[in-house]
Amino acid sequence: MSVAAYIKDFVSLFYPDLCVGCNTFLYDHEQLICSYCWYNLPVTNFHRDSENASAKQLWGRVKLKNVASYLYFGKGSNVQQILHHLKYFSKPKIGLMLGEEYGKMLSRTDFNTAEIIVPVPLHPKKMKTRGYNQSAYFGEGMSTSMNIPMIIDNLIRHTLAESQTTKKRYERYENMRTIFKVKQPEVFADKHILLVDDVLTTGATIEACAQQLLEIPGVKVSVATLAYTK
């Protein structure tokens, strides 16, 4: 056993690695999420049904080619704990891992006709505070397994929106609809864009981003989110 391995084992006696989903001890072969949580993730399989709940959430609001979400999100669930660690506890690798798994699923569907992956952007102030964009890490994982390039700096958030947490659907849309812009529209022209985000709730953020993208000639937009709020 190497010196580094000895040190790791010694440190783990006092600071053991715990699953971000259920808070149990992780075995050596496990990373961040234990095997039990992995095998019991509440997968939606929305990518197999064009009339899924995520798609219906956005019907009549914005024209989208495909819409799907990877996991069901419920309050107090393991998925909520996993996403909480992804967003607020400096564990962006969770996004990479889940993105790679979801990308494998989507690569066998019409989603794989996308030519560019674009994550929903954070405002620079929030980016500076958090240090990373969790949706970009989710997108990076998908990019790896789907072999589709990701562009992170062309769709930008130029206004810091008020918190969405307590707002109703219309208030969220009004809060979001003017805060995104595309810096170089010609980069996206005539492309099929896969727009990715962490959680689909009311859909106001996705709607606002997609509307900006669809103003570009020839653009088609599909949407994939890490989770869908039941």
mmCIF file of C-alpha atoms in Angstrom:
data_model
loop_
_atom_site.group_PDB
_atom_site.id
_atom_site.type_symbol
_atom_site.label_atom_id
_atom_site.label_comp_id
_atom_site.label_asym_id
_atom_site.label_seq_id
_atom_site.Cartn_x
_atom_site.Cartn_y
_atom_site.Cartn_z
ATOM 1 C CA MET A 1 0.000 0.000 0.000
ATOM 2 C CA SER A 2 1.327 3.448 -0.907
ATOM 3 C CA VAL A 3 1.947 6.270 1.554
ATOM 4 C CA ALA A 4 -0.961 8.194 0.025
ATOM 5 C CA ALA A 5 -3.271 5.232 0.604
ATOM 6 C CA TYR A 6 -2.165 4.978 4.256
ATOM 7 C CA ILE A 7 -2.837 8.681 4.749
ATOM 8 C CA LYS A 8 -6.242 8.371 3.107
ATOM 9 C CA ASP A 9 -7.177 5.454 5.374
ATOM 10 C CA PHE A 10 -5.980 7.336 8.458
ATOM 11 C CA VAL A 11 -7.956 10.464 7.564
ATOM 12 C CA SER A 12 -11.059 8.381 6.838
ATOM 13 C CA LEU A 13 -11.046 7.178 10.454
ATOM 14 C CA PHE A 14 -11.921 10.708 11.528
ATOM 15 C CA TYR A 15 -13.565 12.077 8.372
ATOM 16 C CA PRO A 16 -15.154 9.117 6.571
ATOM 17 C CA ASP A 17 -16.547 9.578 3.075
ATOM 18 C CA LEU A 18 -20.336 9.545 3.179
ATOM 19 C CA CYS A 19 -22.910 9.080 0.442
ATOM 20 C CA VAL A 20 -24.394 12.431 -0.574
ATOM 21 C CA GLY A 21 -27.777 10.756 -1.000
ATOM 22 C CA CYS A 22 -28.297 8.710 2.168
ATOM 23 C CA ASN A 23 -25.332 9.707 4.363
ATOM 24 C CA THR A 24 -24.054 6.146 4.793
ATOM 25 C CA PHE A 25 -20.371 5.188 4.656
ATOM 26 C CA LEU A 26 -18.905 4.728 1.188
ATOM 27 C CA TYR A 27 -16.826 1.693 0.245
ATOM 28 C CA ASP A 28 -13.467 2.185 -1.461
ATOM 29 C CA HIS A 29 -14.908 1.526 -4.927
ATOM 30 C CA GLU A 30 -17.733 4.069 -4.454
ATOM 31 C CA GLN A 31 -17.540 7.791 -5.201
ATOM 32 C CA LEU A 32 -19.944 10.359 -3.732
ATOM 33 C CA ILE A 33 -23.051 8.195 -4.297
ATOM 34 C CA CYS A 34 -23.315 4.707 -2.789
ATOM 35 C CA SER A 35 -24.260 1.694 -4.877
ATOM 36 C CA TYR A 36 -27.668 1.426 -3.210
ATOM 37 C CA CYS A 37 -28.566 5.027 -4.107
ATOM 38 C CA TRP A 38 -27.241 4.571 -7.662
ATOM 39 C CA TYR A 39 -29.340 1.479 -8.289
ATOM 40 C CA ASN A 40 -32.418 3.066 -6.744
ATOM 41 C CA LEU A 41 -32.314 6.458 -8.451
ATOM 42 C CA PRO A 42 -35.906 7.367 -9.451
ATOM 43 C CA VAL A 43 -35.290 7.426 -13.208
ATOM 44 C CA THR A 44 -38.204 8.957 -15.135
ATOM 45 C CA ASN A 45 -37.610 7.325 -18.541
ATOM 46 C CA PHE A 46 -39.147 10.486 -20.034
ATOM 47 C CA HIS A 47 -36.787 10.148 -23.006
ATOM 48 C CA ARG A 48 -38.914 7.199 -24.170
ATOM 49 C CA ASP A 49 -42.161 9.193 -24.223
ATOM 50 C CA SER A 50 -42.548 12.409 -26.233
ATOM 51 C CA GLU A 51 -45.649 13.286 -24.192
ATOM 52 C CA ASN A 52 -43.915 13.074 -20.826
ATOM 53 C CA ALA A 53 -44.597 15.356 -17.864
ATOM 54 C CA SER A 54 -41.585 17.596 -18.529
ATOM 55 C CA ALA A 55 -42.640 18.129 -22.138
ATOM 56 C CA LYS A 56 -46.218 18.882 -21.103
ATOM 57 C CA GLN A 57 -44.931 21.458 -18.629
ATOM 58 C CA LEU A 58 -43.685 23.506 -21.589
ATOM 59 C CA TRP A 59 -46.425 22.818 -24.139
ATOM 60 C CA GLY A 60 -47.862 25.986 -25.642
ATOM 61 C CA ARG A 61 -45.125 28.143 -24.142
ATOM 62 C CA VAL A 62 -42.125 27.543 -26.393
ATOM 63 C CA LYS A 63 -41.527 25.325 -29.423
ATOM 64 C CA LEU A 64 -39.173 22.500 -28.492
ATOM 65 C CA LYS A 65 -38.035 19.429 -30.409
ATOM 66 C CA ASN A 66 -37.488 17.057 -27.463
ATOM 67 C CA VAL A 67 -37.869 17.459 -23.694
ATOM 68 C CA ALA A 68 -36.867 15.045 -20.942
ATOM 69 C CA SER A 69 -35.670 14.895 -17.341
ATOM 70 C CA TYR A 70 -33.435 12.231 -15.825
ATOM 71 C CA LEU A 71 -34.736 11.871 -12.250
ATOM 72 C CA TYR A 72 -37.843 12.572 -10.214
ATOM 73 C CA PHE A 73 -37.262 15.209 -7.533
ATOM 74 C CA GLY A 74 -39.239 15.115 -4.289
ATOM 75 C CA LYS A 75 -38.835 17.033 -1.041
ATOM 76 C CA GLY A 76 -36.892 15.033 1.501
ATOM 77 C CA SER A 77 -35.779 12.508 -1.104
ATOM 78 C CA ASN A 78 -32.287 11.226 -1.793
ATOM 79 C CA VAL A 79 -32.363 13.148 -5.075
ATOM 80 C CA GLN A 80 -32.938 16.371 -3.156
ATOM 81 C CA GLN A 81 -29.920 15.589 -0.986
ATOM 82 C CA ILE A 82 -27.787 14.762 -4.036
ATOM 83 C CA LEU A 83 -28.735 18.002 -5.793
ATOM 84 C CA HIS A 84 -28.203 19.999 -2.605
ATOM 85 C CA HIS A 85 -24.623 18.729 -2.434
ATOM 86 C CA LEU A 86 -24.155 19.397 -6.139
ATOM 87 C CA LYS A 87 -25.254 23.028 -5.849
ATOM 88 C CA TYR A 88 -24.187 24.141 -2.403
ATOM 89 C CA PHE A 89 -21.431 21.858 -1.086
ATOM 90 C CA SER A 90 -18.794 22.219 -3.816
ATOM 91 C CA LYS A 91 -19.312 18.775 -5.319
ATOM 92 C CA PRO A 92 -19.589 19.487 -9.061
ATOM 93 C CA LYS A 93 -18.355 15.975 -9.853
ATOM 94 C CA ILE A 94 -21.878 14.791 -9.018
ATOM 95 C CA GLY A 95 -23.072 16.673 -12.088
ATOM 96 C CA LEU A 96 -20.416 15.030 -14.239
ATOM 97 C CA MET A 97 -21.313 11.546 -13.042
ATOM 98 C CA LEU A 98 -25.054 11.949 -13.506
ATOM 99 C CA GLY A 99 -24.576 13.728 -16.824
ATOM 100 C CA GLU A 100 -22.504 10.862 -18.197
ATOM 101 C CA GLU A 101 -25.145 8.321 -17.187
ATOM 102 C CA TYR A 102 -28.005 10.324 -18.672
ATOM 103 C CA GLY A 103 -26.024 11.017 -21.809
ATOM 104 C CA LYS A 104 -25.689 7.264 -22.371
ATOM 105 C CA MET A 105 -29.478 6.961 -22.270
ATOM 106 C CA LEU A 106 -30.099 9.921 -24.569
ATOM 107 C CA SER A 107 -27.463 8.833 -27.077
ATOM 108 C CA ARG A 108 -29.828 6.054 -28.155
ATOM 109 C CA THR A 109 -32.669 8.487 -28.899
ATOM 110 C CA ASP A 110 -33.473 11.466 -31.121
ATOM 111 C CA PHE A 111 -31.681 13.674 -28.588
ATOM 112 C CA ASN A 112 -28.454 12.495 -30.187
ATOM 113 C CA THR A 113 -29.212 14.592 -33.279
ATOM 114 C CA ALA A 114 -28.284 17.674 -31.226
ATOM 115 C CA GLU A 115 -25.160 19.436 -32.475
ATOM 116 C CA ILE A 116 -24.334 21.636 -29.479
ATOM 117 C CA ILE A 117 -24.972 21.339 -25.739
ATOM 118 C CA VAL A 118 -25.677 24.634 -23.965
ATOM 119 C CA PRO A 119 -26.100 24.845 -20.167
ATOM 120 C CA VAL A 120 -28.404 27.401 -18.592
ATOM 121 C CA PRO A 121 -25.945 30.093 -17.441
ATOM 122 C CA LEU A 122 -25.451 31.596 -14.004
ATOM 123 C CA HIS A 123 -25.068 35.317 -13.443
ATOM 124 C CA PRO A 124 -21.355 36.215 -13.006
ATOM 125 C CA LYS A 125 -21.941 37.276 -9.387
ATOM 126 C CA LYS A 126 -23.519 33.943 -8.488
ATOM 127 C CA MET A 127 -20.821 32.150 -10.457
ATOM 128 C CA LYS A 128 -18.157 33.951 -8.451
ATOM 129 C CA THR A 129 -19.852 33.063 -5.164
ATOM 130 C CA ARG A 130 -20.468 29.393 -5.972
ATOM 131 C CA GLY A 131 -17.341 28.908 -8.064
ATOM 132 C CA TYR A 132 -18.996 26.765 -10.731
ATOM 133 C CA ASN A 133 -22.187 26.256 -12.716
ATOM 134 C CA GLN A 134 -23.763 22.942 -11.728
ATOM 135 C CA SER A 135 -25.711 22.777 -15.004
ATOM 136 C CA ALA A 136 -22.460 23.112 -16.956
ATOM 137 C CA TYR A 137 -21.008 20.106 -15.138
ATOM 138 C CA PHE A 138 -24.155 18.114 -15.909
ATOM 139 C CA GLY A 139 -23.802 19.203 -19.531
ATOM 140 C CA GLU A 140 -20.115 18.292 -19.587
ATOM 141 C CA GLY A 141 -20.930 14.772 -18.487
ATOM 142 C CA MET A 142 -23.540 14.495 -21.227
ATOM 143 C CA SER A 143 -21.100 15.944 -23.746
ATOM 144 C CA THR A 144 -18.594 13.215 -22.912
ATOM 145 C CA SER A 145 -20.957 10.273 -23.336
ATOM 146 C CA MET A 146 -22.910 11.718 -26.294
ATOM 147 C CA ASN A 147 -19.838 13.049 -28.131
ATOM 148 C CA ILE A 148 -21.521 16.434 -28.636
ATOM 149 C CA PRO A 149 -19.523 19.648 -28.025
ATOM 150 C CA MET A 150 -20.626 22.042 -25.299
ATOM 151 C CA ILE A 151 -20.500 25.840 -25.557
ATOM 152 C CA ILE A 152 -20.746 27.648 -22.225
ATOM 153 C CA ASP A 153 -20.003 31.292 -22.994
ATOM 154 C CA ASN A 154 -22.395 32.291 -25.784
ATOM 155 C CA LEU A 155 -25.743 32.177 -23.983
ATOM 156 C CA ILE A 156 -25.246 34.484 -21.009
ATOM 157 C CA ARG A 157 -27.227 35.813 -18.077
ATOM 158 C CA HIS A 158 -26.738 39.571 -18.019
ATOM 159 C CA THR A 159 -29.144 40.461 -15.199
ATOM 160 C CA LEU A 160 -29.249 38.952 -11.718
ATOM 161 C CA ALA A 161 -32.815 37.769 -11.216
ATOM 162 C CA GLU A 162 -34.631 37.849 -7.912
ATOM 163 C CA SER A 163 -34.938 34.532 -6.086
ATOM 164 C CA GLN A 164 -37.422 32.213 -7.797
ATOM 165 C CA THR A 165 -38.179 30.123 -4.721
ATOM 166 C CA THR A 166 -41.404 31.784 -3.542
ATOM 167 C CA LYS A 167 -42.700 33.035 -6.887
ATOM 168 C CA LYS A 168 -45.694 31.715 -8.798
ATOM 169 C CA ARG A 169 -45.374 30.586 -12.428
ATOM 170 C CA TYR A 170 -46.287 33.915 -14.079
ATOM 171 C CA GLU A 171 -44.097 35.844 -11.635
ATOM 172 C CA ARG A 172 -41.178 33.521 -12.437
ATOM 173 C CA TYR A 173 -41.633 34.067 -16.153
ATOM 174 C CA GLU A 174 -41.782 37.855 -15.759
ATOM 175 C CA ASN A 175 -38.704 37.650 -13.560
ATOM 176 C CA MET A 176 -36.739 35.617 -16.132
ATOM 177 C CA ARG A 177 -37.803 36.671 -19.602
ATOM 178 C CA THR A 178 -35.394 39.590 -20.110
ATOM 179 C CA ILE A 179 -32.272 38.366 -18.349
ATOM 180 C CA PHE A 180 -30.675 36.121 -21.008
ATOM 181 C CA LYS A 181 -28.993 37.047 -24.275
ATOM 182 C CA VAL A 182 -26.867 35.424 -26.969
ATOM 183 C CA LYS A 183 -23.519 37.134 -27.591
ATOM 184 C CA GLN A 184 -22.802 35.702 -31.048
ATOM 185 C CA PRO A 185 -26.009 34.413 -32.674
ATOM 186 C CA GLU A 186 -24.138 33.237 -35.772
ATOM 187 C CA VAL A 187 -22.419 30.530 -33.698
ATOM 188 C CA PHE A 188 -25.801 28.893 -33.053
ATOM 189 C CA ALA A 189 -27.431 29.607 -36.426
ATOM 190 C CA ASP A 190 -29.020 26.547 -38.089
ATOM 191 C CA LYS A 191 -28.026 24.293 -35.178
ATOM 192 C CA HIS A 192 -29.961 21.809 -33.069
ATOM 193 C CA ILE A 193 -29.173 22.890 -29.504
ATOM 194 C CA LEU A 194 -29.564 20.700 -26.429
ATOM 195 C CA LEU A 195 -30.295 23.091 -23.554
ATOM 196 C CA VAL A 196 -29.498 21.584 -20.139
ATOM 197 C CA ASP A 197 -30.397 22.622 -16.600
ATOM 198 C CA ASP A 198 -30.493 21.078 -13.143
ATOM 199 C CA VAL A 199 -34.175 21.077 -12.092
ATOM 200 C CA LEU A 200 -37.374 21.700 -14.042
ATOM 201 C CA THR A 201 -39.986 23.287 -11.780
ATOM 202 C CA THR A 202 -42.267 25.834 -13.459
ATOM 203 C CA GLY A 203 -40.111 25.907 -16.589
ATOM 204 C CA ALA A 204 -39.719 29.700 -16.565
ATOM 205 C CA THR A 205 -35.920 29.603 -16.829
ATOM 206 C CA ILE A 206 -35.919 27.046 -19.644
ATOM 207 C CA GLU A 207 -38.646 28.971 -21.463
ATOM 208 C CA ALA A 208 -36.728 32.244 -21.263
ATOM 209 C CA CYS A 209 -33.486 30.663 -22.506
ATOM 210 C CA ALA A 210 -35.188 28.760 -25.308
ATOM 211 C CA GLN A 211 -37.017 31.878 -26.506
ATOM 212 C CA GLN A 212 -33.697 33.671 -26.886
ATOM 213 C CA LEU A 213 -32.175 30.763 -28.788
ATOM 214 C CA LEU A 214 -35.180 30.369 -31.076
ATOM 215 C CA GLU A 215 -34.878 33.968 -32.245
ATOM 216 C CA ILE A 216 -31.764 32.842 -34.146
ATOM 217 C CA PRO A 217 -32.483 31.708 -37.736
ATOM 218 C CA GLY A 218 -32.652 27.950 -38.218
ATOM 219 C CA VAL A 219 -32.238 27.008 -34.563
ATOM 220 C CA LYS A 220 -34.014 23.994 -33.051
ATOM 221 C CA VAL A 221 -33.987 23.448 -29.291
ATOM 222 C CA SER A 222 -34.263 20.296 -27.196
ATOM 223 C CA VAL A 223 -34.195 20.308 -23.396
ATOM 224 C CA ALA A 224 -32.733 17.878 -20.862
ATOM 225 C CA THR A 225 -32.762 18.479 -17.120
ATOM 226 C CA LEU A 226 -31.224 16.524 -14.301
ATOM 227 C CA ALA A 227 -34.470 16.404 -12.353
ATOM 228 C CA TYR A 228 -38.192 17.050 -12.626
ATOM 229 C CA THR A 229 -40.222 18.274 -9.663
ATOM 230 C CA LYS A 230 -43.255 16.071 -9.164
#
